[in-house]
PDB file of C-alpha atoms in Angstrom:
ATOM      1  CA  MET A   1       4.810  -1.941 -84.505  1.00 49.00           C
ATOM      2  CA  GLY A   2       5.669   0.849 -86.864  1.00 53.00           C
ATOM      3  CA  SER A   3       4.490   3.520 -84.445  1.00 64.00           C
ATOM      4  CA  ALA A   4       6.507   2.005 -81.603  1.00 66.00           C
ATOM      5  CA  ARG A   5       9.645   1.994 -83.742  1.00 70.00           C
ATOM      6  CA  ASP A   6       9.011   5.586 -84.690  1.00 65.00           C
ATOM      7  CA  ILE A   7       8.669   6.576 -81.024  1.00 68.00           C
ATOM      8  CA  MET A   8      11.948   4.822 -80.155  1.00 68.00           C
ATOM      9  CA  GLN A   9      13.714   6.667 -82.952  1.00 65.00           C
ATOM     10  CA  MET A  10      12.330   9.983 -81.735  1.00 65.00           C
ATOM     11  CA  VAL A  11      13.502   9.282 -78.205  1.00 58.00           C
ATOM     12  CA  ARG A  12      16.974   8.239 -79.456  1.00 62.00           C
ATOM     13  CA  LYS A  13      17.287  11.359 -81.535  1.00 61.00           C
ATOM     14  CA  PHE A  14      16.216  13.525 -78.569  1.00 58.00           C
ATOM     15  CA  LEU A  15      18.694  11.877 -76.139  1.00 55.00           C
ATOM     16  CA  PHE A  16      21.652  11.922 -78.498  1.00 58.00           C
ATOM     17  CA  SER A  17      21.160  15.280 -80.040  1.00 57.00           C
ATOM     18  CA  SER A  18      24.123  17.607 -79.550  1.00 54.00           C
ATOM     19  CA  VAL A  19      22.298  19.691 -76.919  1.00 54.00           C
ATOM     20  CA  ASN A  20      21.250  16.726 -74.824  1.00 61.00           C
ATOM     21  CA  ARG A  21      24.674  15.088 -75.118  1.00 61.00           C
ATOM     22  CA  GLU A  22      26.106  18.143 -73.471  1.00 65.00           C
ATOM     23  CA  PHE A  23      23.450  18.012 -70.744  1.00 61.00           C
ATOM     24  CA  LEU A  24      24.094  14.307 -70.039  1.00 60.00           C
ATOM     25  CA  THR A  25      27.845  14.989 -69.883  1.00 64.00           C
ATOM     26  CA  PHE A  26      27.165  17.757 -67.353  1.00 60.00           C
ATOM     27  CA  LEU A  27      25.049  15.439 -65.231  1.00 67.00           C
ATOM     28  CA  PHE A  28      27.771  12.753 -65.302  1.00 64.00           C
ATOM     29  CA  PHE A  29      30.486  15.115 -64.082  1.00 58.00           C
ATOM     30  CA  LEU A  30      28.102  16.624 -61.509  1.00 64.00           C
ATOM     31  CA  ALA A  31      27.411  13.160 -60.085  1.00 66.00           C
ATOM     32  CA  LEU A  32      31.122  12.321 -60.136  1.00 61.00           C
ATOM     33  CA  SER A  33      32.031  15.507 -58.287  1.00 58.00           C
ATOM     34  CA  GLY A  34      29.266  14.737 -55.752  1.00 59.00           C
ATOM     35  CA  VAL A  35      30.804  11.321 -55.112  1.00 58.00           C
ATOM     36  CA  PHE A  36      34.289  12.857 -54.604  1.00 54.00           C
ATOM     37  CA  TRP A  37      32.817  15.527 -52.265  1.00 55.00           C
ATOM     38  CA  LEU A  38      31.006  12.833 -50.261  1.00 53.00           C
ATOM     39  CA  MET A  39      34.126  10.720 -49.933  1.00 59.00           C
ATOM     40  CA  MET A  40      36.172  13.685 -48.781  1.00 56.00           C
ATOM     41  CA  THR A  41      33.481  14.707 -46.304  1.00 56.00           C
ATOM     42  CA  LEU A  42      33.177  11.216 -44.837  1.00 49.00           C
ATOM     43  CA  ASN A  43      36.938  11.083 -44.494  1.00 57.00           C
ATOM     44  CA  GLU A  44      36.912  14.109 -42.171  1.00 71.00           C
ATOM     45  CA  THR A  45      36.886  13.682 -38.361  1.00 76.00           C
ATOM     46  CA  TYR A  46      33.684  14.573 -36.526  1.00 75.00           C
ATOM     47  CA  GLU A  47      32.070  14.303 -33.111  1.00 83.00           C
ATOM     48  CA  ARG A  48      28.576  12.920 -32.779  1.00 83.00           C
ATOM     49  CA  GLU A  49      26.352  11.854 -29.896  1.00 86.00           C
ATOM     50  CA  VAL A  50      25.245   8.201 -30.070  1.00 85.00           C
ATOM     51  CA  GLU A  51      22.623   6.530 -27.858  1.00 86.00           C
ATOM     52  CA  ILE A  52      23.682   3.137 -26.470  1.00 86.00           C
ATOM     53  CA  PRO A  53      20.957   1.026 -24.805  1.00 88.00           C
ATOM     54  CA  VAL A  54      21.894  -0.480 -21.416  1.00 89.00           C
ATOM     55  CA  ARG A  55      20.397  -3.666 -19.991  1.00 89.00           C
ATOM     56  CA  ILE A  56      20.982  -5.250 -16.593  1.00 89.00           C
ATOM     57  CA  VAL A  57      21.384  -9.015 -16.908  1.00 90.00           C
ATOM     58  CA  ASN A  58      21.880 -12.017 -14.591  1.00 91.00           C
ATOM     59  CA  VAL A  59      19.664 -10.593 -11.845  1.00 89.00           C
ATOM     60  CA  PRO A  60      19.018 -13.275  -9.177  1.00 90.00           C
ATOM     61  CA  LYS A  61      15.395 -14.357  -8.696  1.00 89.00           C
ATOM     62  CA  ASN A  62      15.321 -13.111  -5.105  1.00 89.00           C
ATOM     63  CA  VAL A  63      16.449  -9.598  -6.150  1.00 90.00           C
ATOM     64  CA  VAL A  64      14.110  -6.802  -7.291  1.00 90.00           C
ATOM     65  CA  LEU A  65      15.722  -4.036  -9.326  1.00 90.00           C
ATOM     66  CA  THR A  66      14.287  -0.711  -8.145  1.00 90.00           C
ATOM     67  CA  SER A  67      16.208   1.269 -10.778  1.00 85.00           C
ATOM     68  CA  ASP A  68      15.463   0.920 -14.468  1.00 76.00           C
ATOM     69  CA  GLU A  69      16.250  -2.471 -15.956  1.00 66.00           C
ATOM     70  CA  HIS A  70      16.727  -0.764 -19.304  1.00 67.00           C
ATOM     71  CA  ASP A  71      18.484   2.566 -19.603  1.00 79.00           C
ATOM     72  CA  THR A  72      20.281   4.590 -22.230  1.00 85.00           C
ATOM     73  CA  LEU A  73      23.742   6.129 -22.284  1.00 87.00           C
ATOM     74  CA  LYS A  74      24.349   9.175 -24.509  1.00 89.00           C
ATOM     75  CA  VAL A  75      27.964   8.900 -25.609  1.00 87.00           C
ATOM     76  CA  THR A  76      29.838  11.504 -27.718  1.00 88.00           C
ATOM     77  CA  LEU A  77      32.199   9.736 -30.122  1.00 87.00           C
ATOM     78  CA  ARG A  78      35.017  11.142 -32.293  1.00 85.00           C
ATOM     79  CA  ASP A  79      35.945   9.410 -35.542  1.00 83.00           C
ATOM     80  CA  LYS A  80      35.792   9.696 -39.314  1.00 81.00           C
ATOM     81  CA  GLY A  81      32.400  10.421 -40.786  1.00 72.00           C
ATOM     82  CA  LEU A  82      32.002   6.994 -42.416  1.00 73.00           C
ATOM     83  CA  THR A  83      32.572   5.195 -39.098  1.00 75.00           C
ATOM     84  CA  LEU A  84      30.176   7.496 -37.266  1.00 76.00           C
ATOM     85  CA  LEU A  85      27.505   6.828 -39.896  1.00 74.00           C
ATOM     86  CA  GLY A  86      27.796   3.163 -39.042  1.00 75.00           C
ATOM     87  CA  TYR A  87      27.197   3.921 -35.354  1.00 77.00           C
ATOM     88  CA  LEU A  88      24.263   6.229 -36.070  1.00 74.00           C
ATOM     89  CA  TYR A  89      22.399   4.311 -38.776  1.00 74.00           C
ATOM     90  CA  GLY A  90      23.967   0.860 -38.962  1.00 65.00           C
ATOM     91  CA  GLU A  91      24.716  -1.782 -36.370  1.00 64.00           C
ATOM     92  CA  GLY A  92      27.855  -0.187 -35.061  1.00 56.00           C
ATOM     93  CA  THR A  93      26.709  -0.112 -31.411  1.00 66.00           C
ATOM     94  CA  ARG A  94      24.855  -2.880 -29.614  1.00 78.00           C
ATOM     95  CA  THR A  95      23.030  -3.023 -26.332  1.00 84.00           C
ATOM     96  CA  LEU A  96      25.461  -2.747 -23.426  1.00 87.00           C
ATOM     97  CA  SER A  97      24.823  -5.677 -21.083  1.00 88.00           C
ATOM     98  CA  ILE A  98      25.714  -5.021 -17.443  1.00 89.00           C
ATOM     99  CA  ASN A  99      26.229  -8.165 -15.367  1.00 90.00           C
ATOM    100  CA  PHE A 100      24.390  -7.585 -12.091  1.00 90.00           C
ATOM    101  CA  LYS A 101      26.494 -10.114 -10.159  1.00 88.00           C
ATOM    102  CA  THR A 102      29.714  -8.377 -11.198  1.00 89.00           C
ATOM    103  CA  TYR A 103      28.757  -4.838 -10.154  1.00 87.00           C
ATOM    104  CA  ALA A 104      26.080  -5.081  -7.422  1.00 84.00           C
ATOM    105  CA  LYS A 105      28.439  -5.004  -4.481  1.00 77.00           C
ATOM    106  CA  GLY A 106      26.571  -2.733  -2.063  1.00 70.00           C
ATOM    107  CA  ASP A 107      23.589  -3.453   0.175  1.00 78.00           C
ATOM    108  CA  GLY A 108      20.802  -2.226  -2.077  1.00 85.00           C
ATOM    109  CA  TYR A 109      22.873   0.400  -3.901  1.00 89.00           C
ATOM    110  CA  SER A 110      25.874   0.258  -6.201  1.00 89.00           C
ATOM    111  CA  VAL A 111      27.575   2.617  -8.659  1.00 89.00           C
ATOM    112  CA  ILE A 112      29.293   1.804 -11.949  1.00 89.00           C
ATOM    113  CA  PRO A 113      31.707   4.725 -12.559  1.00 90.00           C
ATOM    114  CA  SER A 114      32.281   6.444 -15.871  1.00 88.00           C
ATOM    115  CA  ALA A 115      35.688   4.825 -16.429  1.00 89.00           C
ATOM    116  CA  GLU A 116      34.212   1.334 -16.157  1.00 90.00           C
ATOM    117  CA  LEU A 117      31.308   2.202 -18.447  1.00 89.00           C
ATOM    118  CA  GLN A 118      33.713   3.570 -21.059  1.00 88.00           C
ATOM    119  CA  ARG A 119      35.824   0.390 -20.795  1.00 91.00           C
ATOM    120  CA  LEU A 120      32.769  -1.706 -21.595  1.00 90.00           C
ATOM    121  CA  ILE A 121      31.739   0.600 -24.448  1.00 87.00           C
ATOM    122  CA  TYR A 122      35.222   0.538 -26.018  1.00 89.00           C
ATOM    123  CA  GLN A 123      34.887  -3.245 -26.385  1.00 88.00           C
ATOM    124  CA  GLN A 124      32.287  -2.754 -29.098  1.00 85.00           C
ATOM    125  CA  LEU A 125      33.805   0.282 -30.853  1.00 85.00           C
ATOM    126  CA  SER A 126      36.252   0.517 -33.718  1.00 83.00           C
ATOM    127  CA  ALA A 127      39.876   0.894 -32.681  1.00 85.00           C
ATOM    128  CA  SER A 128      39.975   4.391 -34.216  1.00 85.00           C
ATOM    129  CA  THR A 129      36.974   5.687 -32.258  1.00 87.00           C
ATOM    130  CA  LYS A 130      37.485   7.839 -29.177  1.00 90.00           C
ATOM    131  CA  ILE A 131      34.948   8.596 -26.435  1.00 87.00           C
ATOM    132  CA  VAL A 132      34.797  12.334 -25.787  1.00 87.00           C
ATOM    133  CA  GLY A 133      32.120  12.259 -23.080  1.00 85.00           C
ATOM    134  CA  SER A 134      29.074  10.405 -21.815  1.00 85.00           C
ATOM    135  CA  LYS A 135      25.821  11.181 -20.019  1.00 87.00           C
ATOM    136  CA  PRO A 136      25.105  10.183 -17.343  1.00 85.00           C
ATOM    137  CA  ASP A 137      28.674   9.992 -16.123  1.00 82.00           C
ATOM    138  CA  ARG A 138      27.838   6.960 -13.967  1.00 86.00           C
ATOM    139  CA  LEU A 139      25.210   4.220 -13.682  1.00 88.00           C
ATOM    140  CA  GLU A 140      23.405   3.711 -10.393  1.00 89.00           C
ATOM    141  CA  LEU A 141      21.925   0.366  -9.403  1.00 90.00           C
ATOM    142  CA  TYR A 142      19.160   0.282  -6.784  1.00 91.00           C
ATOM    143  CA  PHE A 143      17.831  -3.096  -5.663  1.00 91.00           C
ATOM    144  CA  ASN A 144      16.368  -4.951  -2.722  1.00 90.00           C
ATOM    145  CA  TYR A 145      15.408  -8.434  -1.693  1.00 88.00           C
ATOM    146  CA  GLY A 146      11.623  -8.219  -1.913  1.00 87.00           C
ATOM    147  CA  MET A 147      10.783  -5.497   0.646  1.00 91.00           C
ATOM    148  CA  SER A 148       7.557  -3.796  -0.413  1.00 93.00           C
ATOM    149  CA  LYS A 149       4.278  -2.285   0.716  1.00 95.00           C
ATOM    150  CA  ARG A 150       0.983  -1.168  -0.812  1.00 96.00           C
ATOM    151  CA  VAL A 151       0.350   2.565  -1.096  1.00 97.00           C
ATOM    152  CA  PRO A 152      -2.624   4.495  -2.571  1.00 97.00           C
ATOM    153  CA  VAL A 153      -2.347   6.455  -5.786  1.00 97.00           C
ATOM    154  CA  ARG A 154      -3.549  10.029  -6.444  1.00 97.00           C
ATOM    155  CA  TRP A 155      -3.620  12.237  -9.502  1.00 97.00           C
ATOM    156  CA  THR A 156      -1.810  15.517  -9.990  1.00 96.00           C
ATOM    157  CA  GLY A 157      -2.082  18.199 -12.637  1.00 96.00           C
ATOM    158  CA  ARG A 158      -4.815  20.366 -14.147  1.00 96.00           C
ATOM    159  CA  VAL A 159      -8.133  18.673 -14.933  1.00 96.00           C
ATOM    160  CA  ILE A 160     -10.991  21.160 -15.448  1.00 94.00           C
ATOM    161  CA  PRO A 161     -14.391  20.243 -16.970  1.00 94.00           C
ATOM    162  CA  GLU A 162     -16.622  22.604 -18.909  1.00 92.00           C
ATOM    163  CA  GLN A 163     -18.328  25.541 -17.248  1.00 88.00           C
ATOM    164  CA  LEU A 164     -21.286  24.493 -15.051  1.00 87.00           C
ATOM    165  CA  TYR A 165     -19.696  21.034 -14.574  1.00 90.00           C
ATOM    166  CA  PHE A 166     -17.447  19.834 -11.796  1.00 88.00           C
ATOM    167  CA  ILE A 167     -15.602  16.651 -10.848  1.00 90.00           C
ATOM    168  CA  SER A 168     -17.909  14.791  -8.476  1.00 86.00           C
ATOM    169  CA  HIS A 169     -15.511  11.949  -7.693  1.00 88.00           C
ATOM    170  CA  VAL A 170     -12.388  10.193  -8.999  1.00 95.00           C
ATOM    171  CA  GLU A 171     -11.790   6.474  -9.428  1.00 96.00           C
ATOM    172  CA  TYR A 172      -8.442   4.710  -9.749  1.00 97.00           C
ATOM    173  CA  PHE A 173      -7.791   1.344 -11.402  1.00 97.00           C
ATOM    174  CA  PRO A 174      -6.040   0.017  -9.383  1.00 96.00           C
ATOM    175  CA  ASP A 175      -6.441   2.321  -6.393  1.00 96.00           C
ATOM    176  CA  SER A 176      -3.112   1.195  -4.876  1.00 97.00           C
ATOM    177  CA  VAL A 177       0.209  -0.233  -6.091  1.00 97.00           C
ATOM    178  CA  SER A 178       3.061  -2.290  -4.661  1.00 96.00           C
ATOM    179  CA  VAL A 179       6.178  -0.246  -3.971  1.00 96.00           C
ATOM    180  CA  TYR A 180       9.665  -1.814  -3.802  1.00 95.00           C
ATOM    181  CA  ALA A 181      12.469   0.230  -2.243  1.00 92.00           C
ATOM    182  CA  SER A 182      14.892   0.385   0.648  1.00 90.00           C
ATOM    183  CA  LYS A 183      13.382   0.299   4.151  1.00 89.00           C
ATOM    184  CA  GLN A 184      14.130   4.008   4.649  1.00 89.00           C
ATOM    185  CA  LYS A 185      12.330   4.975   1.462  1.00 91.00           C
ATOM    186  CA  LEU A 186       9.422   2.620   2.158  1.00 93.00           C
ATOM    187  CA  ASP A 187       8.909   4.257   5.546  1.00 93.00           C
ATOM    188  CA  SER A 188       8.760   7.725   3.958  1.00 94.00           C
ATOM    189  CA  ILE A 189       6.321   6.918   1.116  1.00 95.00           C
ATOM    190  CA  ARG A 190       2.644   7.393   1.951  1.00 95.00           C
ATOM    191  CA  VAL A 191       1.183   7.881  -1.516  1.00 96.00           C
ATOM    192  CA  LEU A 192       2.313   7.780  -5.146  1.00 96.00           C
ATOM    193  CA  TYR A 193       1.228  10.475  -7.577  1.00 97.00           C
ATOM    194  CA  THR A 194       0.640  10.272 -11.310  1.00 97.00           C
ATOM    195  CA  GLU A 195       2.614  12.271 -13.809  1.00 96.00           C
ATOM    196  CA  PRO A 196       0.933  15.697 -14.207  1.00 96.00           C
ATOM    197  CA  LEU A 197      -2.307  15.432 -16.190  1.00 97.00           C
ATOM    198  CA  ASN A 198      -3.605  18.256 -18.356  1.00 97.00           C
ATOM    199  CA  TYR A 199      -7.216  18.039 -19.584  1.00 96.00           C
ATOM    200  CA  ALA A 200      -9.923  20.691 -19.967  1.00 95.00           C
ATOM    201  CA  ASN A 201     -13.394  21.348 -21.396  1.00 94.00           C
ATOM    202  CA  PHE A 202     -14.991  17.932 -20.987  1.00 94.00           C
ATOM    203  CA  ARG A 203     -18.447  17.122 -19.663  1.00 91.00           C
ATOM    204  CA  ASP A 204     -18.708  13.326 -19.732  1.00 92.00           C
ATOM    205  CA  THR A 205     -16.665  10.925 -17.627  1.00 94.00           C
ATOM    206  CA  LEU A 206     -13.005  11.287 -18.596  1.00 96.00           C
ATOM    207  CA  SER A 207     -10.862   8.111 -18.457  1.00 97.00           C
ATOM    208  CA  VAL A 208      -7.111   8.417 -18.924  1.00 97.00           C
ATOM    209  CA  SER A 209      -4.197   5.987 -18.711  1.00 97.00           C
ATOM    210  CA  CYS A 210      -1.094   7.513 -17.171  1.00 96.00           C
ATOM    211  CA  ARG A 211       2.211   6.587 -15.619  1.00 96.00           C
ATOM    212  CA  LEU A 212       3.159   7.157 -12.002  1.00 96.00           C
ATOM    213  CA  GLN A 213       5.834   9.675 -11.164  1.00 95.00           C
ATOM    214  CA  LYS A 214       9.262   8.111 -10.915  1.00 92.00           C
ATOM    215  CA  ILE A 215      11.204   8.259  -7.661  1.00 92.00           C
ATOM    216  CA  LYS A 216      14.896   7.398  -7.721  1.00 90.00           C
ATOM    217  CA  GLY A 217      15.450   3.961  -6.179  1.00 91.00           C
ATOM    218  CA  VAL A 218      11.720   3.145  -6.097  1.00 94.00           C
ATOM    219  CA  LYS A 219       9.855   0.673  -8.288  1.00 94.00           C
ATOM    220  CA  ALA A 220       6.062   0.656  -8.504  1.00 95.00           C
ATOM    221  CA  VAL A 221       4.114  -2.391  -9.710  1.00 95.00           C
ATOM    222  CA  PRO A 222       2.189  -1.610 -11.808  1.00 95.00           C
ATOM    223  CA  ASP A 223       3.804   1.694 -12.907  1.00 94.00           C
ATOM    224  CA  LYS A 224       0.828   2.636 -15.079  1.00 96.00           C
ATOM    225  CA  ILE A 225      -2.792   3.109 -13.936  1.00 97.00           C
ATOM    226  CA  LYS A 226      -6.141   4.321 -15.220  1.00 98.00           C
ATOM    227  CA  VAL A 227      -7.919   7.345 -13.699  1.00 98.00           C
ATOM    228  CA  ALA A 228     -11.635   8.059 -14.236  1.00 97.00           C
ATOM    229  CA  PHE A 229     -12.934  11.585 -13.564  1.00 97.00           C
ATOM    230  CA  HIS A 230     -16.712  11.531 -13.074  1.00 93.00           C
ATOM    231  CA  THR A 231     -18.558  14.785 -13.704  1.00 93.00           C
ATOM    232  CA  ASP A 232     -21.838  16.258 -12.584  1.00 91.00           C
ATOM    233  CA  VAL A 233     -23.828  19.405 -13.394  1.00 92.00           C
ATOM    234  CA  LEU A 234     -23.506  22.220 -10.859  1.00 88.00           C
ATOM    235  CA  THR A 235     -26.714  23.416  -9.236  1.00 89.00           C
ATOM    236  CA  GLU A 236     -27.499  25.824  -6.409  1.00 91.00           C
ATOM    237  CA  GLU A 237     -29.872  24.238  -3.884  1.00 93.00           C
ATOM    238  CA  SER A 238     -31.096  24.635  -0.328  1.00 94.00           C
ATOM    239  CA  ILE A 239     -32.195  22.358   2.521  1.00 94.00           C
ATOM    240  CA  LYS A 240     -34.763  23.605   5.040  1.00 93.00           C
ATOM    241  CA  ASP A 241     -35.647  22.659   8.628  1.00 93.00           C
ATOM    242  CA  ILE A 242     -32.138  22.044   9.955  1.00 95.00           C
ATOM    243  CA  PRO A 243     -32.393  22.169  13.788  1.00 95.00           C
ATOM    244  CA  ILE A 244     -30.129  24.401  15.858  1.00 95.00           C
ATOM    245  CA  LYS A 245     -28.312  22.525  18.630  1.00 95.00           C
ATOM    246  CA  GLY A 246     -26.832  24.073  21.746  1.00 93.00           C
ATOM    247  CA  VAL A 247     -23.298  22.929  22.575  1.00 94.00           C
ATOM    248  CA  ASN A 248     -21.140  23.279  25.709  1.00 93.00           C
ATOM    249  CA  MET A 249     -24.314  23.811  27.773  1.00 92.00           C
ATOM    250  CA  PRO A 250     -23.897  23.599  31.591  1.00 91.00           C
ATOM    251  CA  ALA A 251     -25.645  20.762  33.328  1.00 89.00           C
ATOM    252  CA  GLY A 252     -29.327  21.490  34.007  1.00 88.00           C
ATOM    253  CA  LYS A 253     -29.601  24.237  31.373  1.00 90.00           C
ATOM    254  CA  VAL A 254     -31.316  24.123  27.970  1.00 91.00           C
ATOM    255  CA  LEU A 255     -30.914  26.475  25.022  1.00 92.00           C
ATOM    256  CA  ARG A 256     -34.010  27.427  23.034  1.00 93.00           C
ATOM    257  CA  THR A 257     -33.635  29.469  19.860  1.00 94.00           C
ATOM    258  CA  PHE A 258     -36.156  31.429  17.802  1.00 94.00           C
ATOM    259  CA  PRO A 259     -36.415  30.171  15.113  1.00 94.00           C
ATOM    260  CA  SER A 260     -35.411  26.659  16.109  1.00 94.00           C
ATOM    261  CA  LYS A 261     -34.616  25.612  12.553  1.00 95.00           C
ATOM    262  CA  VAL A 262     -32.764  27.253   9.677  1.00 96.00           C
ATOM    263  CA  THR A 263     -32.115  26.825   5.954  1.00 96.00           C
ATOM    264  CA  VAL A 264     -28.704  26.189   4.360  1.00 97.00           C
ATOM    265  CA  ARG A 265     -27.868  27.090   0.767  1.00 96.00           C
ATOM    266  CA  PHE A 266     -25.050  25.405  -1.102  1.00 94.00           C
ATOM    267  CA  VAL A 267     -23.688  24.375  -4.532  1.00 91.00           C
ATOM    268  CA  THR A 268     -23.522  20.696  -5.501  1.00 90.00           C
ATOM    269  CA  GLY A 269     -24.080  18.295  -8.342  1.00 89.00           C
ATOM    270  CA  VAL A 270     -27.549  17.343  -9.552  1.00 89.00           C
ATOM    271  CA  SER A 271     -27.094  13.645  -8.772  1.00 85.00           C
ATOM    272  CA  GLN A 272     -25.356  14.366  -5.450  1.00 86.00           C
ATOM    273  CA  PHE A 273     -28.269  16.546  -4.310  1.00 90.00           C
ATOM    274  CA  ARG A 274     -30.689  13.617  -4.471  1.00 87.00           C
ATOM    275  CA  SER A 275     -28.845  11.886  -1.638  1.00 88.00           C
ATOM    276  CA  ILE A 276     -28.514  14.894   0.743  1.00 91.00           C
ATOM    277  CA  ARG A 277     -30.760  15.015   3.830  1.00 92.00           C
ATOM    278  CA  PRO A 278     -31.257  17.674   6.577  1.00 92.00           C
ATOM    279  CA  GLU A 279     -29.601  15.404   9.136  1.00 93.00           C
ATOM    280  CA  ASP A 280     -26.379  15.568   7.097  1.00 94.00           C
ATOM    281  CA  PHE A 281     -25.923  19.162   8.370  1.00 96.00           C
ATOM    282  CA  VAL A 282     -25.159  20.209  11.956  1.00 96.00           C
ATOM    283  CA  VAL A 283     -25.891  23.807  12.988  1.00 97.00           C
ATOM    284  CA  VAL A 284     -24.863  24.855  16.505  1.00 96.00           C
ATOM    285  CA  ALA A 285     -25.052  27.728  18.967  1.00 95.00           C
ATOM    286  CA  ASP A 286     -22.150  27.697  21.428  1.00 94.00           C
ATOM    287  CA  TYR A 287     -22.895  28.539  25.059  1.00 93.00           C
ATOM    288  CA  ASN A 288     -19.304  29.668  25.555  1.00 93.00           C
ATOM    289  CA  ASP A 289     -19.783  32.334  22.842  1.00 91.00           C
ATOM    290  CA  ILE A 290     -22.979  33.494  24.526  1.00 91.00           C
ATOM    291  CA  LYS A 291     -21.213  33.756  27.862  1.00 89.00           C
ATOM    292  CA  ARG A 292     -18.263  35.719  26.433  1.00 89.00           C
ATOM    293  CA  ASN A 293     -20.487  38.086  24.412  1.00 86.00           C
ATOM    294  CA  PRO A 294     -23.850  38.448  26.173  1.00 86.00           C
ATOM    295  CA  SER A 295     -26.523  39.917  23.854  1.00 89.00           C
ATOM    296  CA  ASP A 296     -30.177  39.631  22.895  1.00 89.00           C
ATOM    297  CA  LYS A 297     -29.128  37.414  19.998  1.00 92.00           C
ATOM    298  CA  CYS A 298     -26.658  34.572  19.696  1.00 94.00           C
ATOM    299  CA  SER A 299     -24.549  33.582  16.724  1.00 94.00           C
ATOM    300  CA  ILE A 300     -25.011  30.264  15.019  1.00 96.00           C
ATOM    301  CA  ARG A 301     -22.633  28.421  12.691  1.00 95.00           C
ATOM    302  CA  LEU A 302     -22.567  25.416  10.407  1.00 96.00           C
ATOM    303  CA  LYS A 303     -20.414  22.853  12.207  1.00 95.00           C
ATOM    304  CA  SER A 304     -20.474  20.074   9.614  1.00 94.00           C
ATOM    305  CA  ALA A 305     -21.803  19.419   6.119  1.00 94.00           C
ATOM    306  CA  PRO A 306     -21.827  16.400   3.778  1.00 92.00           C
ATOM    307  CA  ASN A 307     -19.025  15.744   1.300  1.00 86.00           C
ATOM    308  CA  GLY A 308     -19.615  16.818  -2.304  1.00 82.00           C
ATOM    309  CA  ILE A 309     -21.005  20.314  -1.635  1.00 88.00           C
ATOM    310  CA  SER A 310     -19.328  23.725  -1.798  1.00 87.00           C
ATOM    311  CA  ARG A 311     -20.007  27.249  -0.556  1.00 90.00           C
ATOM    312  CA  PRO A 312     -22.543  26.247   2.194  1.00 94.00           C
ATOM    313  CA  GLN A 313     -24.189  29.272   3.765  1.00 94.00           C
ATOM    314  CA  LEU A 314     -26.901  29.690   6.416  1.00 96.00           C
ATOM    315  CA  ASN A 315     -29.883  31.917   5.607  1.00 95.00           C
ATOM    316  CA  ILE A 316     -29.348  33.757   8.955  1.00 95.00           C
ATOM    317  CA  SER A 317     -26.317  34.134  11.196  1.00 93.00           C
ATOM    318  CA  GLN A 318     -27.985  35.155  14.484  1.00 94.00           C
ATOM    319  CA  VAL A 319     -31.160  34.095  16.308  1.00 95.00           C
ATOM    320  CA  ASP A 320     -33.082  35.075  19.462  1.00 94.00           C
ATOM    321  CA  TYR A 321     -32.627  32.677  22.362  1.00 93.00           C
ATOM    322  CA  LEU A 322     -33.592  31.721  25.864  1.00 91.00           C
ATOM    323  CA  ILE A 323     -31.632  29.676  28.412  1.00 89.00           C
ATOM    324  CA  GLU A 324     -33.967  27.652  30.608  1.00 88.00           C
ATOM    325  CA  GLU A 325     -33.504  25.452  33.635  1.00 84.00           C
ATOM    326  CA  GLU A 326     -34.454  21.794  33.103  1.00 75.00           C
TER     327      GLU A 326
END
């Protein structure tokens, strides 16, 4: 008890010593001047940008909004600092509810002009507050009565795996979405693309969730999908014994080549290579080329190759040949 009393006395002596009394007096007047400065500052007139949420209400059940149901207006207000603080950090502005039945006058498209938006905003502002400007300067409503179609989705952007790997195939979940829009827009839409993706230096399957790119007046359901990029290891391989076929041969004539079979080299994935067969390639010699450019040798070319390979190349480009009568 005694030690506690001693400590209290020491603290009291320290606080109320002549030096500390002067310091406490300084702090008091500093705080007081800060209050006066704050009051004067808040009493000045300022301009600040305030975000006001917008919500479309009373939408009939048979109507599909193809513009955003929820939007945001950025409004520049002029008033005293204290009032603006209430708008910025208090509950000075509320969500602006737009009655669909009041403003949706057009056939699938309607515009609420700036003057009307400002009239609605003024209803929830202080009488002293003035609107200096707003963005956007008007609100567009797009809607329809259920017209839609299914369209496939595709990714866009830059997706590059590690060196020696490549994207073998891409999966989408879902692979198509329902699109709601005007008939003119529906007729023009063939595919919907994702927002640009940017991924690099991965080797295992990459799965990403992403939103679809927005198109004005178009609503996609769902508007968010999952994309899976499957990878494989690059390998250089070859397939032998691919027969050479004569094309555009006249009736009663047969083309014989020496050699009759060739090898094709290509780059593909390790797992993809296991499913490739010689019959997946078509190598041809065209009689019309022989006729136009008679020579001891004829040119051959790779007419078709399986999906999933790159840089296919024949081991030879010309062969000896004979044209025989059947």
